[in-house]
Coordinates of C-alpha atoms and ligand atoms in Angstrom, one line a residue:
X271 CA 12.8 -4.1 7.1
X272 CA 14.8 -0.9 6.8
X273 CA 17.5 -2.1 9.6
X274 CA 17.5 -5.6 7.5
X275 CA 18.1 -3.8 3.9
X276 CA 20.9 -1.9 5.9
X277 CA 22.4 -4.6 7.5
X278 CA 22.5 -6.5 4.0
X279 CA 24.4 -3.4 3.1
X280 CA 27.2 -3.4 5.4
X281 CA 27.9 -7.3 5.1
X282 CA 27.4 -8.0 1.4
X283 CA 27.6 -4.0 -0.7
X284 CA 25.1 -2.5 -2.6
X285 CA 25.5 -5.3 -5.2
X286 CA 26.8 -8.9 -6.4
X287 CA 28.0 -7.1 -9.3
X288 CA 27.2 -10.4 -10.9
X289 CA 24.7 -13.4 -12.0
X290 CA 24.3 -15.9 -9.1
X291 CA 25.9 -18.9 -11.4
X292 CA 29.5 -16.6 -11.1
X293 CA 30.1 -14.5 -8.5
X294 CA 26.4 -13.3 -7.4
X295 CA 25.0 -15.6 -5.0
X296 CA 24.9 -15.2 -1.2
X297 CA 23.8 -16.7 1.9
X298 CA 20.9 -14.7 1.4
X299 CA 19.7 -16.1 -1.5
X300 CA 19.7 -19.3 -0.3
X301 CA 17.9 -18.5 3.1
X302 CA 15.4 -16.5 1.3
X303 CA 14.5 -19.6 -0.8
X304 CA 14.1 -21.8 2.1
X305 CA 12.1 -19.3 4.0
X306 CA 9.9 -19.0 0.8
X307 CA 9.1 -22.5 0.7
X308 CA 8.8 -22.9 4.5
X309 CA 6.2 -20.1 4.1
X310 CA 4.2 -21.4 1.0
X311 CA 4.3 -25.0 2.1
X312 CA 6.4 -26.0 -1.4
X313 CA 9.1 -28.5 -1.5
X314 CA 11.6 -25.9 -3.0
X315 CA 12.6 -22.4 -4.4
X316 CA 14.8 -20.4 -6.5
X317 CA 14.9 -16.3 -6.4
X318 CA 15.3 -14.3 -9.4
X319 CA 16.0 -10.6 -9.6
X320 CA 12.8 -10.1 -10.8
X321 CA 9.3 -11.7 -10.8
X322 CA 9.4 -10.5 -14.6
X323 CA 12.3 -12.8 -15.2
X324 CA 10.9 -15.7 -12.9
X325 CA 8.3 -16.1 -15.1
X326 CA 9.9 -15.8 -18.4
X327 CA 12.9 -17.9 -16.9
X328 CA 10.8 -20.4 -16.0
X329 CA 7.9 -20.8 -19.0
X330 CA 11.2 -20.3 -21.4
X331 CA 13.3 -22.7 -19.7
X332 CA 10.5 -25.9 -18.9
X333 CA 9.3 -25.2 -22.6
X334 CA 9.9 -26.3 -26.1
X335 CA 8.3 -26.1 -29.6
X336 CA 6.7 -29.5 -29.4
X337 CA 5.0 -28.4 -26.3
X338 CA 1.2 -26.4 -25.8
X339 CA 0.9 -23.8 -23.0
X340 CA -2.6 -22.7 -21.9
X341 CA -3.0 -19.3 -20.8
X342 CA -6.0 -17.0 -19.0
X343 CA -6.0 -14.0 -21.6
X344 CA -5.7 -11.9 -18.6
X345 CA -2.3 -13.2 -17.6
X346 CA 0.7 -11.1 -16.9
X347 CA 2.8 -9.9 -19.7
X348 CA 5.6 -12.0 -18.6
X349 CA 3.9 -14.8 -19.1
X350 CA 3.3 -14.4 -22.7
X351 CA 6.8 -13.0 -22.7
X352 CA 8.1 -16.3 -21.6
X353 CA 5.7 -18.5 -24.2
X354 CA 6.5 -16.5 -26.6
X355 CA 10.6 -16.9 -25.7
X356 CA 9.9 -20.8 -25.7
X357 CA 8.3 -21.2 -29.1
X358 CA 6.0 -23.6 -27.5
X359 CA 2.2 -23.5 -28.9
X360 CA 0.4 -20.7 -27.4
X361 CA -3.1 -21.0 -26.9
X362 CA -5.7 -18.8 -24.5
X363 CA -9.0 -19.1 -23.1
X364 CA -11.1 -16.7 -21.8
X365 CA -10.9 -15.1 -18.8
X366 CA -11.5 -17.4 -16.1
X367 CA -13.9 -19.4 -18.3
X368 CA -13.3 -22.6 -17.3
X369 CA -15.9 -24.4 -20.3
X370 CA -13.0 -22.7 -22.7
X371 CA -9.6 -23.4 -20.9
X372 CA -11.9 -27.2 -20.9
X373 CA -12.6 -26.4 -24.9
X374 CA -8.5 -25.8 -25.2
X375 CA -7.5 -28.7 -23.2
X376 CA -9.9 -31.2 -25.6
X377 CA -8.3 -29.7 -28.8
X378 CA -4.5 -29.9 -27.8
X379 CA -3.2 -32.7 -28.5
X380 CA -2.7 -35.3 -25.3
X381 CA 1.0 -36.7 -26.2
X382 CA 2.2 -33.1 -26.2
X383 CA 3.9 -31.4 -22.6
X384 CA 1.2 -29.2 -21.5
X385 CA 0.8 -26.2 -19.3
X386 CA -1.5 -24.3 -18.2
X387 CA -0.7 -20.8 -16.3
X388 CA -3.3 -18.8 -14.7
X389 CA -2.9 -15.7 -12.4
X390 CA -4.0 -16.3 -9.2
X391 CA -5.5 -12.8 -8.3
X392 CA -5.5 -11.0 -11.5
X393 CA -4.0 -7.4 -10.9
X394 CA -6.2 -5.0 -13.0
X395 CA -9.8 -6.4 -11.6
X396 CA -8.3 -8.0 -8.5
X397 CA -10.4 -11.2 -9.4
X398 CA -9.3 -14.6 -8.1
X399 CA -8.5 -17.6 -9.9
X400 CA -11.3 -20.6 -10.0
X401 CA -8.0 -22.3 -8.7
X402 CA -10.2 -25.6 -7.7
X403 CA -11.7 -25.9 -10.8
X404 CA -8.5 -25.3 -12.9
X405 CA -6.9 -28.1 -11.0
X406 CA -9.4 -30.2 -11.6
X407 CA -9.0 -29.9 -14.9
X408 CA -5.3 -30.4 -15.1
X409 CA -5.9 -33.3 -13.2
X410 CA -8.4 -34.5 -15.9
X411 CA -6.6 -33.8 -18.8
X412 CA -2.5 -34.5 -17.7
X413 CA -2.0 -31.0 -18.0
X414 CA 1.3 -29.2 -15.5
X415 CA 0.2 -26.4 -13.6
X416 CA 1.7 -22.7 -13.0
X417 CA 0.2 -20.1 -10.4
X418 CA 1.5 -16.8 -10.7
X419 CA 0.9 -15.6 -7.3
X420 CA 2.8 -12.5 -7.6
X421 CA -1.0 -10.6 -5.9
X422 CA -1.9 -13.4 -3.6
X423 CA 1.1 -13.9 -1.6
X424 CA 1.3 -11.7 1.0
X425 CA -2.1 -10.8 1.1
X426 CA -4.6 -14.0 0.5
X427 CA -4.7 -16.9 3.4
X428 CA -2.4 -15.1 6.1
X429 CA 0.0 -14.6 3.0
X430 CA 0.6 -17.9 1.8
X431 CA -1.2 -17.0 -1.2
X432 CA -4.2 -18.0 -3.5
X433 CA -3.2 -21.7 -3.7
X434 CA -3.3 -22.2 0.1
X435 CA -6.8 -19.7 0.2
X436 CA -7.9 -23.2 -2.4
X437 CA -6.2 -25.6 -0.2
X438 CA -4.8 -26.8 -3.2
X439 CA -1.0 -25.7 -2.8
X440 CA -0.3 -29.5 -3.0
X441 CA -2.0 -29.9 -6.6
X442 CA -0.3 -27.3 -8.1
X443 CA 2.9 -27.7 -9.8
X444 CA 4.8 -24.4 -10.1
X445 CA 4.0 -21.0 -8.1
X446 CA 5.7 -17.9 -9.3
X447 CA 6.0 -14.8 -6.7
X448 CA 7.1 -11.5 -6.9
X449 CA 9.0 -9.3 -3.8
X450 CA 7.5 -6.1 -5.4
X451 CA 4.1 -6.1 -3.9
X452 CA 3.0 -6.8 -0.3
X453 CA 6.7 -7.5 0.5
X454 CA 7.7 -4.0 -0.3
X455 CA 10.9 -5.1 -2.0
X456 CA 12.3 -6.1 -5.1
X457 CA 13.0 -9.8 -6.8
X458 CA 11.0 -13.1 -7.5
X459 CA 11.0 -16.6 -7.3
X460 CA 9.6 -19.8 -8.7
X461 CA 8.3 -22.8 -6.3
X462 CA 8.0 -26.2 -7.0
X463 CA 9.3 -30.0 -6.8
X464 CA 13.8 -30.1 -6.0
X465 CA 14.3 -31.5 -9.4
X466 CA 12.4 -29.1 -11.6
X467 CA 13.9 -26.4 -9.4
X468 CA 17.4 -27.3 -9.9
X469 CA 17.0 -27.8 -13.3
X470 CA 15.7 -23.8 -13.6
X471 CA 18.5 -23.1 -11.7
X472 CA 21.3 -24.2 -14.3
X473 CA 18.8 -23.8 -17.5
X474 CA 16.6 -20.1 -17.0
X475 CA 18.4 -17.6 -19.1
X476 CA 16.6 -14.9 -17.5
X477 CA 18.8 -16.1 -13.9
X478 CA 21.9 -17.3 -15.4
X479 CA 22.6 -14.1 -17.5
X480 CA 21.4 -11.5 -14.8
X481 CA 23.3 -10.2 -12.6
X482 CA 22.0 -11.6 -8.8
X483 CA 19.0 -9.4 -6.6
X484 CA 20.8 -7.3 -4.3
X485 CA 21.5 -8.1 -1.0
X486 CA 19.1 -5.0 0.3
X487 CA 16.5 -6.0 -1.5
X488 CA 17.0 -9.9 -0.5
X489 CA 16.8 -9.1 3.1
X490 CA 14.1 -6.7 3.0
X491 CA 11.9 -9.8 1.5
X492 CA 13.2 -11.8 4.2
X493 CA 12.5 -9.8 6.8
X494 CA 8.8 -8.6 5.4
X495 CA 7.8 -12.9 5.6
X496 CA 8.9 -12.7 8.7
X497 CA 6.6 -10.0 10.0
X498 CA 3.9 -11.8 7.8
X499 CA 4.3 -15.1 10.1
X500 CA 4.3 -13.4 13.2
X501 CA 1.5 -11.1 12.5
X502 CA -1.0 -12.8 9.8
X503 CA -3.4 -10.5 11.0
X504 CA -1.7 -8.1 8.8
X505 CA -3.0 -9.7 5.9
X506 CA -6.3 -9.6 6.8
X507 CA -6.6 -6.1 7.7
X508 CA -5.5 -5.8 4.2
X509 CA -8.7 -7.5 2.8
X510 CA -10.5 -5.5 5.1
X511 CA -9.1 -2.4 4.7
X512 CA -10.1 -3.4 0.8
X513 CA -13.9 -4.0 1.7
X514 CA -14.1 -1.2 3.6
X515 CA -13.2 1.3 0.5
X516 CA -15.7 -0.6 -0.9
X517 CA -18.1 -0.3 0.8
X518 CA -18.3 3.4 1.3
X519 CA -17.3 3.8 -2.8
X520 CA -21.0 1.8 -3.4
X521 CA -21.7 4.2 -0.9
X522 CA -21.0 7.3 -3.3
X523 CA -22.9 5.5 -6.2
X524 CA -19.4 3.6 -8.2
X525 CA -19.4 0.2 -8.9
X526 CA -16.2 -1.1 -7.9
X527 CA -15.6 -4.9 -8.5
X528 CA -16.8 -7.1 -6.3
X529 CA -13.7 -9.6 -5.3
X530 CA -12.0 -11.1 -1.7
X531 CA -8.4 -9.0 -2.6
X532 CA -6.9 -5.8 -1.5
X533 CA -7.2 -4.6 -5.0
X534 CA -9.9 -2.3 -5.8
X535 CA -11.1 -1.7 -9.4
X536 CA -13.3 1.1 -10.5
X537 CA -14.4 1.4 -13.6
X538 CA -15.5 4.8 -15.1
X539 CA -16.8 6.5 -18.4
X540 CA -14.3 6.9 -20.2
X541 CA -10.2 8.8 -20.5
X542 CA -11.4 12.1 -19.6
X543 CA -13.3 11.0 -16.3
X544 CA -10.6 8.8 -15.2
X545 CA -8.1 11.4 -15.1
X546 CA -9.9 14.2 -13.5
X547 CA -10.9 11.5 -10.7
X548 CA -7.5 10.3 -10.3
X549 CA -6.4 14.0 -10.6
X550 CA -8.8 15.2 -8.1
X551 CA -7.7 12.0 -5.4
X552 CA -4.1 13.3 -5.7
X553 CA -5.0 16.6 -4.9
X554 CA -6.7 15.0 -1.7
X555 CA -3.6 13.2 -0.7
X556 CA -4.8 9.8 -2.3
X557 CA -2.7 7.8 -4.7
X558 CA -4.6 5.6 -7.0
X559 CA -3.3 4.4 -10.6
X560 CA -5.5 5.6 -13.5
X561 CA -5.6 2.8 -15.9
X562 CA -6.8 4.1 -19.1
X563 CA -9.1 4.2 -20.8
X564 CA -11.5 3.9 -17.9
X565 CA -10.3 2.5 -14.8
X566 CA -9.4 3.5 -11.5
X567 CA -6.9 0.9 -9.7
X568 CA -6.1 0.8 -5.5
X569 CA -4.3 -1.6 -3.5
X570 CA -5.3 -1.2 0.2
X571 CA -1.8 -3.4 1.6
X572 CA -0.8 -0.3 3.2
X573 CA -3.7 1.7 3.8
X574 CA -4.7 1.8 7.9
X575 CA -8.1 1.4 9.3
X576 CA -9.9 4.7 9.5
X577 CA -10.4 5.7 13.7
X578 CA -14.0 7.5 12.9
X579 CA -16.1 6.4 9.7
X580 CA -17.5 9.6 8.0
X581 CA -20.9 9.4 7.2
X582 CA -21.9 8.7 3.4
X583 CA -23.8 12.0 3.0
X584 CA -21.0 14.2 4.4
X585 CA -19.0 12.8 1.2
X586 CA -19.4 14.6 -2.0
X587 CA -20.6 12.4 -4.7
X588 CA -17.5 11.5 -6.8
X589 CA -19.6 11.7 -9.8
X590 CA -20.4 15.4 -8.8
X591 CA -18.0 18.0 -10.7
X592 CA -16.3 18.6 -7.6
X593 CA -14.8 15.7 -7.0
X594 CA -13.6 16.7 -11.0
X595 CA -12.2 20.0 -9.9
Ligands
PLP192 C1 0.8 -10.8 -12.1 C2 2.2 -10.3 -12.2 N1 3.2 -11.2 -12.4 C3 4.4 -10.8 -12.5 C4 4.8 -9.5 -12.3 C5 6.3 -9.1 -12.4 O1 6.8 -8.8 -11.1 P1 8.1 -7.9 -10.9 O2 7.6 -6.5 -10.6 O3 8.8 -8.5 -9.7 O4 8.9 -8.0 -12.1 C6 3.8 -8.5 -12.0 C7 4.2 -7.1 -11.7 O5 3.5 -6.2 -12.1 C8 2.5 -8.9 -11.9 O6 1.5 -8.1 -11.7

């Protein structure tokens, strides 16, 4: 990925020094999309600079004020950046609570445009998406469909991502990815039928007045789905690796959440026992994001298999003040 960032370098610069509808776009950007939708099994693509602005380029752009969009509470902030840009009606149901997302579709109003946008693994927990059962009910009740994958690609079904893990990627209408996770990069795109995406790409604000993703980062993505189709079983260590922390964290008495990701979520008692854990990890050599007040937050994508397990009771308790120390 390094040697592909580099090569980027020497044949484009460091930057487009400009939006993509100007003077920004490359070859790329355009290979990168078809690769994306080769890879996800989607008719077509378009690649933001962000996965931020792929989302608020695309809810903004495909929205208007006579329109209702749907949201999980727990989705990304860019999502409710981008309702809140289109001055559509915002409502939300609770979090993966598909009798209230049901509740929301009954009371909005069947001749509006409506969308509904779920995360399909939800970053803080690392919980998945009742994706079946949300399409079902979009199916029932007319309602479009967005999948903000930016946790499941990469990661879920050999990488293709939490739709394919359903085997529903044909059911659902828009996916949203970001580079900035399993493909150790930088940028985003949106997925979905040729017209809708060529209508994004001369209507999302968020592309048009940006300037392009750069080069590095464009071939760095490229080069990381590449890996991911030649070796799936990457993906799968990831989930493993995931379990595995797990498993030995029940071990020392937490109660991580239980969930298919790489994304494991601890919660603790409270401010003051989240940092001195996260304090005392770094001190060990382990990165983990405190989320405060009370949670601790790993993604196992890049953590390797341990060679010898260490038994349980050799451990000290992570409860015990040591592990505070
Ligand atoms: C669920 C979700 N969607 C979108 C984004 C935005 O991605 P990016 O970092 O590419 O702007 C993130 C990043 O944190 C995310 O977690």
């Amino acid at each position: 990925m390094q040697a592909a960032a580099q090569a980027a370098i020497e044949e484009y610069g460091t930057s487009r020094t400009g939006s993509r509808l100007l003077n920004g776009n490359t070859p790329l950007h355009d290979e990168l999309e078809h690769e994306l939708a080769d890879f996800l099994g989607m008719p077509a693509a378009l690649v933001f600079p962000t996965g931020y602005q792929a989302n608020v380029g695309t809810i903004a752009s495909l929205l208007s004020r006579h329109d209702v969009v749907i949201l999980d509470r727990e989705a990304h902030a860019s999502v409710y950046d981008g309702c809140g840009m289109s001055r559509a009606k915002t409502r939300r149901f609770a979090h993966n609570d598909m009798d209230d997302l049901e509740r929301q579709l009954a009371a909005s109003p069947s001749d509006a445009g409506r969308l509904v946008v779920v995360d399909g693994v939800y970053s803080m927990a690392g919980d998945l998406c009742p994706l079946t059962e949300v399409v079902r009910l979009c199916r029932q009740y007319g309602a479009r469909l967005l999948v903000d994958d930016a946790h499941g690609i990469g990661v879920l079904a050999d990488g293709r991502g939490t739709s394919a893990h359903f085997g529903v990627t044909d059911q659902v209408d828009l996916v949203t990815v970001t580079f900035s996770k399993s493909l150790a990069s930088i940028g985003g795109a949106v997925l979905g039928p040729e017209n809708v995406i060529e209508y994004l790409r001369h209507h999302a604000r968020s592309l048009i007045f940006s300037a392009a993703a750069p080069p590095a980062s464009l071939a760095a993505a490229y080069a990381a789905l590449r890996i991911l189709k030649a070796e799936p079983w990457l993906c799968r260590q990831a989930v493993e690796n995931a379990s595995y922390v797990r498993r030995e964290l029940m071990a020392l008495d937490y109660d991580p959440i239980p969930n298919e990701t790489p994304i494991v979520s601890v919660r603790l008692d409270g401010v003051q026992e989240t940092l001195l854990a996260w304090r005392s990890l770094l001190d060990r050599g382990v990165y983990v994001n405190a989320v405060i007040p009370r949670r601790l937050r790993l993604g196992c994508e890049r953590v390797s298999p341990p060679r010898t397990r260490r038994s349980s009771s050799s451990v000290s308790s992570p409860r015990s003040p040591r592990l505070a120390t």
